[in-house]
PDB file of C-alpha atoms in Angstrom:
ATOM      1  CA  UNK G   1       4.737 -13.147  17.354  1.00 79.00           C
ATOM      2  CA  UNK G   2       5.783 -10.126  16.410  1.00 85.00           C
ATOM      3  CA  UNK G   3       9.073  -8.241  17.799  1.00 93.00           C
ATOM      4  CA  UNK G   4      10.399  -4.906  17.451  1.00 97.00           C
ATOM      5  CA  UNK G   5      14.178  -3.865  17.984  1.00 97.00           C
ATOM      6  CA  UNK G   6      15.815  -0.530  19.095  1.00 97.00           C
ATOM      7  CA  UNK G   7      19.708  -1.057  19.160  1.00 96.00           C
ATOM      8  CA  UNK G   8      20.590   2.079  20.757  1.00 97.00           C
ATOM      9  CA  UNK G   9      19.414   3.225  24.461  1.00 96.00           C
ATOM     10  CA  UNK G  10      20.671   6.392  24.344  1.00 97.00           C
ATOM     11  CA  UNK G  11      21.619   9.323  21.741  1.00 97.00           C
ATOM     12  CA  UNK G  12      22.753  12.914  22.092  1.00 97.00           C
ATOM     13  CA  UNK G  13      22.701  15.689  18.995  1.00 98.00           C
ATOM     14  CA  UNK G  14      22.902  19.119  19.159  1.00 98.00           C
ATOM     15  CA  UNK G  15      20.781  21.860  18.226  1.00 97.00           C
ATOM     16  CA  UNK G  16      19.777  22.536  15.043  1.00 97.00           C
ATOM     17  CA  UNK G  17      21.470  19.099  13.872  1.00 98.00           C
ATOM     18  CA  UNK G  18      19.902  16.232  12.083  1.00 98.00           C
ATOM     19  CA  UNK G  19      19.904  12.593  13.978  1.00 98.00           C
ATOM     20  CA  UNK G  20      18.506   9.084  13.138  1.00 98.00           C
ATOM     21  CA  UNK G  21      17.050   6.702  14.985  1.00 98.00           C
ATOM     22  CA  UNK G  22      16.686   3.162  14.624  1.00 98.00           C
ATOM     23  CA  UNK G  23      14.323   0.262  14.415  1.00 98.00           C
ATOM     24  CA  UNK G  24      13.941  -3.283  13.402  1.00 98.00           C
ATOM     25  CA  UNK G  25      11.234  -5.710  13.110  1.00 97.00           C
ATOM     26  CA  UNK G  26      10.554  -9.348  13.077  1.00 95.00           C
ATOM     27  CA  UNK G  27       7.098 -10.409  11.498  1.00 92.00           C
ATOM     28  CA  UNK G  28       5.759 -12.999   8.659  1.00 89.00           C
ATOM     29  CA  UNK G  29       3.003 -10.521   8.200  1.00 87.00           C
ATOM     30  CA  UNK G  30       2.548  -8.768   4.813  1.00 84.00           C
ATOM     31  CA  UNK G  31       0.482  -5.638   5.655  1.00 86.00           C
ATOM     32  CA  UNK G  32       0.879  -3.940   8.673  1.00 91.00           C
ATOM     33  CA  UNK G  33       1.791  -0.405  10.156  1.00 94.00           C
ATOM     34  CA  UNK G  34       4.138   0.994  11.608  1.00 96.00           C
ATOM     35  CA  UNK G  35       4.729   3.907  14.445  1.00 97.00           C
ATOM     36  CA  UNK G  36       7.015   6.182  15.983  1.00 98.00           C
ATOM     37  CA  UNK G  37       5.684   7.344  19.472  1.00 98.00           C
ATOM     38  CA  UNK G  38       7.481  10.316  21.852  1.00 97.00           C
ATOM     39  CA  UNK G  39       7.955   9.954  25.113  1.00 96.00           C
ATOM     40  CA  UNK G  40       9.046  13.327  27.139  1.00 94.00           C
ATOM     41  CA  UNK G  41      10.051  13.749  30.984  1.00 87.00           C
ATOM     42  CA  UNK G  42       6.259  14.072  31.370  1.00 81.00           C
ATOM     43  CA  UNK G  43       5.202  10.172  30.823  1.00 84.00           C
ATOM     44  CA  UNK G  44       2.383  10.978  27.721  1.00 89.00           C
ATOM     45  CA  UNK G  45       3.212   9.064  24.804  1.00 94.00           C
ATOM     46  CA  UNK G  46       2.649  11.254  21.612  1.00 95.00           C
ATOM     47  CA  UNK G  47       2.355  10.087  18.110  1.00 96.00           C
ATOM     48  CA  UNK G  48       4.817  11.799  16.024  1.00 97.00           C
ATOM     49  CA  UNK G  49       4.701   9.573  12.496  1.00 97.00           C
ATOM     50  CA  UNK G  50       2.672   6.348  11.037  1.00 96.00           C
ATOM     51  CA  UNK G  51       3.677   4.148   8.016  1.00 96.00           C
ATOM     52  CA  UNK G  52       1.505   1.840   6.546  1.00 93.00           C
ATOM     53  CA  UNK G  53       3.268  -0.922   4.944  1.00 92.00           C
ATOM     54  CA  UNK G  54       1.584  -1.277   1.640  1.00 91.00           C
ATOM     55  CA  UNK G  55       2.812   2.278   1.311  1.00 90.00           C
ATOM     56  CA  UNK G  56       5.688   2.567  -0.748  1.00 86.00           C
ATOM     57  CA  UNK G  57       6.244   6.483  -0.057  1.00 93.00           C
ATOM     58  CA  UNK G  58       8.189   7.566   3.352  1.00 96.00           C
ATOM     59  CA  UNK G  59       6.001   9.373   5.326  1.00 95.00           C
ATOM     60  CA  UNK G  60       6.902  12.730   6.364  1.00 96.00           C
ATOM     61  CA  UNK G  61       5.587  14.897   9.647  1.00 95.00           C
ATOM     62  CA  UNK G  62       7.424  18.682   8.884  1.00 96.00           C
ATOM     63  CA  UNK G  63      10.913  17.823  10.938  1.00 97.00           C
ATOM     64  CA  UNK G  64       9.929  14.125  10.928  1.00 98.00           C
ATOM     65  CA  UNK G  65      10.708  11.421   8.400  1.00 97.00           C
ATOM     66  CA  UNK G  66      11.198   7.812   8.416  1.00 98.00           C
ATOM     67  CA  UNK G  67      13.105   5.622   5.831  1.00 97.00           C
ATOM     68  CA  UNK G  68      10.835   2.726   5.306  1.00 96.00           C
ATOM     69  CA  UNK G  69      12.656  -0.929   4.222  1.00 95.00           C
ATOM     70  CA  UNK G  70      10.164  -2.845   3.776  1.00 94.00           C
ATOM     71  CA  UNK G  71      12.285  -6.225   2.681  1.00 93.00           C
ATOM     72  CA  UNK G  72      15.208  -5.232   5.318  1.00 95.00           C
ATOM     73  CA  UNK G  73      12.165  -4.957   7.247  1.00 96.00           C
ATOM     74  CA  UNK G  74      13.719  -1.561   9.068  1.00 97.00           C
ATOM     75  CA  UNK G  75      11.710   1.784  10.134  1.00 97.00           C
ATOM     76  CA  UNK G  76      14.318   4.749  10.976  1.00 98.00           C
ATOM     77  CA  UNK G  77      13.055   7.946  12.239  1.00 98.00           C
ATOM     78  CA  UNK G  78      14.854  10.653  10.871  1.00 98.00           C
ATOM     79  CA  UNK G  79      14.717  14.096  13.150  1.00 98.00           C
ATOM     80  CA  UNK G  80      16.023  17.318  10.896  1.00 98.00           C
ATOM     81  CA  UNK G  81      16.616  20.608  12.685  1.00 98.00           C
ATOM     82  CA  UNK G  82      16.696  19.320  16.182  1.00 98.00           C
ATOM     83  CA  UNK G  83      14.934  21.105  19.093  1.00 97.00           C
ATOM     84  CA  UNK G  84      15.347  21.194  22.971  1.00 96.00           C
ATOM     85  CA  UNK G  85      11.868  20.071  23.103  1.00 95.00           C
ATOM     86  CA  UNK G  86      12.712  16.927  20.930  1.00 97.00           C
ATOM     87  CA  UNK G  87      14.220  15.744  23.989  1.00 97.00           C
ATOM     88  CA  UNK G  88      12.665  12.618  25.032  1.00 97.00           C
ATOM     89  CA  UNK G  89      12.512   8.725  24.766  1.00 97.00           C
ATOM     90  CA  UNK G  90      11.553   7.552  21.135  1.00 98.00           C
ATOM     91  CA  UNK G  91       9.808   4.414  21.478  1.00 98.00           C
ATOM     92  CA  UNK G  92       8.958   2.258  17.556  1.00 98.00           C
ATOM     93  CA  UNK G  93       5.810   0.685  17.319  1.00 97.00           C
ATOM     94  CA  UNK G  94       4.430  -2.021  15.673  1.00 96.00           C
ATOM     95  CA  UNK G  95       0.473  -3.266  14.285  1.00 93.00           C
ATOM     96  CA  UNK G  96      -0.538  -5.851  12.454  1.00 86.00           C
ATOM     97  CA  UNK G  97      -3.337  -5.425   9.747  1.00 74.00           C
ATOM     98  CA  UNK G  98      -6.224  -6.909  11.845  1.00 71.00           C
ATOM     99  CA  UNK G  99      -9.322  -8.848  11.010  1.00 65.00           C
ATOM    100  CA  UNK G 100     -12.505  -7.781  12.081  1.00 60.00           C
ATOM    101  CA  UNK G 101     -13.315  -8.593  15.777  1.00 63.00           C
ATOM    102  CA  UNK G 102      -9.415  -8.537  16.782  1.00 70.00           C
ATOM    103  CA  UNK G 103      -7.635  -6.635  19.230  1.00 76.00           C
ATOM    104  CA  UNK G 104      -5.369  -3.475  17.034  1.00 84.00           C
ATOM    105  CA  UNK G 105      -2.408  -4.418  19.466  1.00 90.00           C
ATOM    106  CA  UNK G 106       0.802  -2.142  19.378  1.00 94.00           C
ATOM    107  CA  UNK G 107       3.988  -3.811  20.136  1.00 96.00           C
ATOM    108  CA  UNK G 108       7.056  -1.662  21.072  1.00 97.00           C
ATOM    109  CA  UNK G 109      10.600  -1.586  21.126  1.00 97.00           C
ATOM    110  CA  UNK G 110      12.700  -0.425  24.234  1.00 96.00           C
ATOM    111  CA  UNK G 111      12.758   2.986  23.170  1.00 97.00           C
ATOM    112  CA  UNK G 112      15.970   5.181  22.330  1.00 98.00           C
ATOM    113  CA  UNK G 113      16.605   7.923  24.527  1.00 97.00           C
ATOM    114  CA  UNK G 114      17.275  11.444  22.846  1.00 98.00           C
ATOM    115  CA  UNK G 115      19.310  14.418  24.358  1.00 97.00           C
ATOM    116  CA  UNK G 116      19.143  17.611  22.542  1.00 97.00           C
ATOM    117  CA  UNK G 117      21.785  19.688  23.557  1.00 97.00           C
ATOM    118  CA  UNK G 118      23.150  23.673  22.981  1.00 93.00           C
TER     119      UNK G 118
ATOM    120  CA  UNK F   1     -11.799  18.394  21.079  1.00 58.00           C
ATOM    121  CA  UNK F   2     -10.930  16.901  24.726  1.00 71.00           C
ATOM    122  CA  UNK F   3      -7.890  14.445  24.627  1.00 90.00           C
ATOM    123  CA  UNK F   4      -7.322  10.906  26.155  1.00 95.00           C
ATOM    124  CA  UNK F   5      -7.171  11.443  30.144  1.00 96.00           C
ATOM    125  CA  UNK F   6      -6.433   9.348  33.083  1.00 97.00           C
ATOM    126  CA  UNK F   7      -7.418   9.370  36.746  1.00 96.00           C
ATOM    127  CA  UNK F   8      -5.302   9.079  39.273  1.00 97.00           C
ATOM    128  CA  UNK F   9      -2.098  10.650  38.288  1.00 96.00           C
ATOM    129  CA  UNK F  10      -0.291   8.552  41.700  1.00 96.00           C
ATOM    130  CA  UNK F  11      -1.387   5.915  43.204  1.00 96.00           C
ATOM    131  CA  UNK F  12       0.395   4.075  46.192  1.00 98.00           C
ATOM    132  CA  UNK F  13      -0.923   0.593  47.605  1.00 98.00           C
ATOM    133  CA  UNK F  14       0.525  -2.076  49.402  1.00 98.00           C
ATOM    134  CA  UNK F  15       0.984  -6.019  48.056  1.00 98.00           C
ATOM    135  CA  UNK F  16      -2.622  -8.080  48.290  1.00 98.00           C
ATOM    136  CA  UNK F  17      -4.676  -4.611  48.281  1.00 98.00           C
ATOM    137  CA  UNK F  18      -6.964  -4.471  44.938  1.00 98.00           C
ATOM    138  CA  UNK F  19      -7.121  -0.906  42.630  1.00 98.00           C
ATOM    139  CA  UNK F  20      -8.992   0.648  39.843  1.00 98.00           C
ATOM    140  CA  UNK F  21      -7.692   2.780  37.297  1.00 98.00           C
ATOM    141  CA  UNK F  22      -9.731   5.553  35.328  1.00 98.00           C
ATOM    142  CA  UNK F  23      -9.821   6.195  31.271  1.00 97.00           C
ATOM    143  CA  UNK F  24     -11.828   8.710  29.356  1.00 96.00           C
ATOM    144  CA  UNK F  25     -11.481   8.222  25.712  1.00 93.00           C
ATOM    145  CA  UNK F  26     -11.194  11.105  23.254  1.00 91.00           C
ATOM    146  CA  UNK F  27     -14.204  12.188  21.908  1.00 88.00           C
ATOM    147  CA  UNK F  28     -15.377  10.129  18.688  1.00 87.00           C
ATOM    148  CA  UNK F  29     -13.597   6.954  19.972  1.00 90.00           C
ATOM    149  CA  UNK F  30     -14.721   4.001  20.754  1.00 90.00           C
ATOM    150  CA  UNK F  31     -12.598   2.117  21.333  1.00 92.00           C
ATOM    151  CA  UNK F  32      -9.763   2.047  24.583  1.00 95.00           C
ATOM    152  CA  UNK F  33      -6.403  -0.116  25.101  1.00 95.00           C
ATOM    153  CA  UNK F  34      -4.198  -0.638  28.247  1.00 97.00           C
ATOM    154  CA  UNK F  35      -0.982  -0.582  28.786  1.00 98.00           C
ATOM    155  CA  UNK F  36       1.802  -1.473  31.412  1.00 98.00           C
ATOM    156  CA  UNK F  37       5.069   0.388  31.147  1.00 97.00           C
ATOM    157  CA  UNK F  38       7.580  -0.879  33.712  1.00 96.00           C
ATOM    158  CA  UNK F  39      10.538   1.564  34.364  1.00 92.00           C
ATOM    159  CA  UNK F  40      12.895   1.503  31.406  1.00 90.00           C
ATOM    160  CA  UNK F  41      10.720  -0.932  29.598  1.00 93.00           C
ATOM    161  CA  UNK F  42       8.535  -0.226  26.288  1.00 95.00           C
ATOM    162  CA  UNK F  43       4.624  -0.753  27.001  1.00 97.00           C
ATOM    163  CA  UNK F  44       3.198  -3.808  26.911  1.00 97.00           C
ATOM    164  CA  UNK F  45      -0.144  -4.564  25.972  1.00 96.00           C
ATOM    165  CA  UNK F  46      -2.865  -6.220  28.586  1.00 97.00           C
ATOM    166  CA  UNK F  47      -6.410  -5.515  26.707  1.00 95.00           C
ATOM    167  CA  UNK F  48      -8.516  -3.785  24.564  1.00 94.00           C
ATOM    168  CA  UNK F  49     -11.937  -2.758  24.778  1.00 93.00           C
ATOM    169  CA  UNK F  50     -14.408  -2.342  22.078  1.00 90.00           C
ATOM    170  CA  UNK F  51     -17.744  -1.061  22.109  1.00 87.00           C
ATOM    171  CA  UNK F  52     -18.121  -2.474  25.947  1.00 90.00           C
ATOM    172  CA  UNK F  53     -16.198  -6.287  25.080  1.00 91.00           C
ATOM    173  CA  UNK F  54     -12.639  -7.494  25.150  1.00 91.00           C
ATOM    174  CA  UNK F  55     -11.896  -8.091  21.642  1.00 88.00           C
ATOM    175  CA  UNK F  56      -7.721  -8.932  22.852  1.00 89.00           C
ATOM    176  CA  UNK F  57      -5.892  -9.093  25.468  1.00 92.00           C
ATOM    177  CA  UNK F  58      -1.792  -9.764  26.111  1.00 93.00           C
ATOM    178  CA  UNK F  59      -0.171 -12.107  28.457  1.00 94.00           C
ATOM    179  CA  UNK F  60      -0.962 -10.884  31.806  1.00 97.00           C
ATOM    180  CA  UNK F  61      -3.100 -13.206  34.520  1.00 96.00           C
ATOM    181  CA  UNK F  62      -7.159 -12.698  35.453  1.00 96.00           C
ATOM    182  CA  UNK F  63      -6.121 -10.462  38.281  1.00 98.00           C
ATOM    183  CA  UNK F  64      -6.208  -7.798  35.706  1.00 98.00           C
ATOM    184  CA  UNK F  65      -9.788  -7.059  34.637  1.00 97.00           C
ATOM    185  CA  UNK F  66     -11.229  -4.190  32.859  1.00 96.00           C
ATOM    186  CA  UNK F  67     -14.986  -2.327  31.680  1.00 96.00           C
ATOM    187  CA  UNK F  68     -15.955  -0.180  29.123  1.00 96.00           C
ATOM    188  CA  UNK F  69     -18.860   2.071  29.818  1.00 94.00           C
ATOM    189  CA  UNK F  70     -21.522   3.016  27.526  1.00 93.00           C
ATOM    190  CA  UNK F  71     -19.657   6.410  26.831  1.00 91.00           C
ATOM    191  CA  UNK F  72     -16.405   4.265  26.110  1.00 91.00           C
ATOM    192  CA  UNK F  73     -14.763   5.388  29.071  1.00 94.00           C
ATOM    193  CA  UNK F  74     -12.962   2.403  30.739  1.00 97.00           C
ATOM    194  CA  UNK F  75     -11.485   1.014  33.999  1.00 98.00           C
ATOM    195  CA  UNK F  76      -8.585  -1.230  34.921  1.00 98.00           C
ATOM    196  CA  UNK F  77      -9.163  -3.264  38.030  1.00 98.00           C
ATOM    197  CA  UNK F  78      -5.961  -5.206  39.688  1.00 98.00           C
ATOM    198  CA  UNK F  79      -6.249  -7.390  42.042  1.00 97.00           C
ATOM    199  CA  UNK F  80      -4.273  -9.038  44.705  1.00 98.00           C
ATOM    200  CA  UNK F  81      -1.194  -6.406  43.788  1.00 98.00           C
ATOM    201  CA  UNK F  82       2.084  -7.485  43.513  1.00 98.00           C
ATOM    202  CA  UNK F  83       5.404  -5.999  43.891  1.00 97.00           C
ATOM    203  CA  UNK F  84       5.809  -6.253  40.238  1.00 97.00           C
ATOM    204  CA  UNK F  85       2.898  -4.722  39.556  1.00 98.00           C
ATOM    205  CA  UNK F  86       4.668  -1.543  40.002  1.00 98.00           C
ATOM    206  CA  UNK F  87       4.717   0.426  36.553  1.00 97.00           C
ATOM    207  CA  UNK F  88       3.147   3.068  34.680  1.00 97.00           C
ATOM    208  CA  UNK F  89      -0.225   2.374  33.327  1.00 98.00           C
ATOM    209  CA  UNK F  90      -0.911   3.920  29.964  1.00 97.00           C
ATOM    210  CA  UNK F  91      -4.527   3.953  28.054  1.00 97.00           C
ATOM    211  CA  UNK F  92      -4.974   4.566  24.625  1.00 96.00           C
ATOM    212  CA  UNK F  93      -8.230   5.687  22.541  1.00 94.00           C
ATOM    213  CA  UNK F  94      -8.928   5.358  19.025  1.00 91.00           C
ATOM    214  CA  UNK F  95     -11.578   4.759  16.391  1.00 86.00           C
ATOM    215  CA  UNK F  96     -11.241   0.695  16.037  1.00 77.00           C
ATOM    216  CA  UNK F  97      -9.254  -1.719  13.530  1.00 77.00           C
ATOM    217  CA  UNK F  98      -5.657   0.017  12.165  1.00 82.00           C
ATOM    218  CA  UNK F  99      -6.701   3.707  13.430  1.00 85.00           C
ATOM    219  CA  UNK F 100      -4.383   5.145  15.330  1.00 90.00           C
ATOM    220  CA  UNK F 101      -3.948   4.989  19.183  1.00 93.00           C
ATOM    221  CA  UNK F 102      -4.025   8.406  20.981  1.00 95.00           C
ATOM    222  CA  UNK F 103      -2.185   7.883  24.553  1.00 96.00           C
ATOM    223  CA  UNK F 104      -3.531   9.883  28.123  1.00 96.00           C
ATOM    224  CA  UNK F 105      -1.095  10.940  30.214  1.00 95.00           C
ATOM    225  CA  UNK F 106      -0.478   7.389  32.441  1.00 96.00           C
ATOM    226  CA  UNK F 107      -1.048   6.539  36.159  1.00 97.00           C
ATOM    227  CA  UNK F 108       2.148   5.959  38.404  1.00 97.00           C
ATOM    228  CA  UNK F 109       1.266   2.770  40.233  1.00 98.00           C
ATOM    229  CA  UNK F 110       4.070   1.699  43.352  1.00 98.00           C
ATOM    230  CA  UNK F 111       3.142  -1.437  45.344  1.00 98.00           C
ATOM    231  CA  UNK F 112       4.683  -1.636  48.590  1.00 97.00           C
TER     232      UNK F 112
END
């Protein structure tokens, strides 16, 4: 089974700063992808960056980057030029590559929560 | 291009009562998963449906059934509710296999 880990419930930065989040994994898989998901004061989870793992290249959303580790088997989510309305829980996400006819499953982590402040 | 939504928003019921939960997909998908979010808690996965079957589901007991309609809109039916039971219940839509999962905005269970 798969497992994801977020080591830290809560972080604060300031406007305008840059902050990083973290994530590990746990998984004997080979291929698989991996998420970051936002979570603000309103409950809908929104997608803000995907990695797929036989990617070597970081992917990059505008303010949004991740450092992909493949062998550390780690997944930060780097946030430049913070904004109020990055305020929110972060939660990591994990699939594995699937075979036809079985469930695309996401596991997540416990989610960090952000504070953007003035 | 109409997004992932959910019906109710808030739903109260009291232990032993039985409920059903709403999900259209986003247009173009067909396929829908559930998930529980207890308070605090990351989601956790308790099925998927694809084109009208259950191709997965997590660890959670047969009280917790679900349908996919012909238009891949989907319902989660709990029964005998339990205290625990209490969470927020998120469904996701998406195209099938590695494709992305596009979250609605989650129904607010309580069990009393």
């Amino acid at each position: 089974a798969q497992t994801v880990t977020q080591s830290q419930p809560e972080m604060s930065v300031q406007e305008a700063e840059t902050v990083t989040l973290s994530c590990t994994y746990d998984t004997s898989e080979s291929n698989y992808y991996l998420f970051w998901y936002k979570q603000p004061p309103s409950r809908q989870m929104i997608l803000v960056i995907r990695q797929e793992a036989y990617k070597q290249q970081n992917a990059t959303e505008n303010r949004f980057s991740v450092n992909f580790q493949k062998a550390a088997k780690s997944f930060s989510l780097k946030i430049s030029d913070s904004q109020l309305g990055d305020t929110a829980m972060y939660f990591c996400a994990f699939m594995k590559h699937l075979n036809t006819g079985t469930a695309s499953k996401l596991t997540f982590g416990t989610g960090t929560r952000l504070q953007v402040t003035l | 291009e109409t997004g992932v939504t959910q019906s109710p928003t808030h739903l109260i019921k009291t232990r032993g009562q039985q409920v059903t939960l709403r999900c259209s997909s986003q247009s173009g998908h067909n396929t829908v998963s559930w998930y529980q979010q207890a308070l605090g808690q990351g989601p956790q996965f308790i099925f998927q449906y694809y084109r009208e079957e259950e191709n997965g589901r997590g660890n959670f007991p047969p009280r917790f059934s679900g349908l996919q309609f012909p238009n891949y809109s989907s319902e989660l039916n709990v029964n005998a509710l339990e205290l625990d039971d209490s969470a927020l219940y998120l469904c996701a839509s998406s195209s099938g296999g590695p494709d992305t999962q596009y979250f609605g905005p989650g129904t607010r269970l309580t069990v009393l």
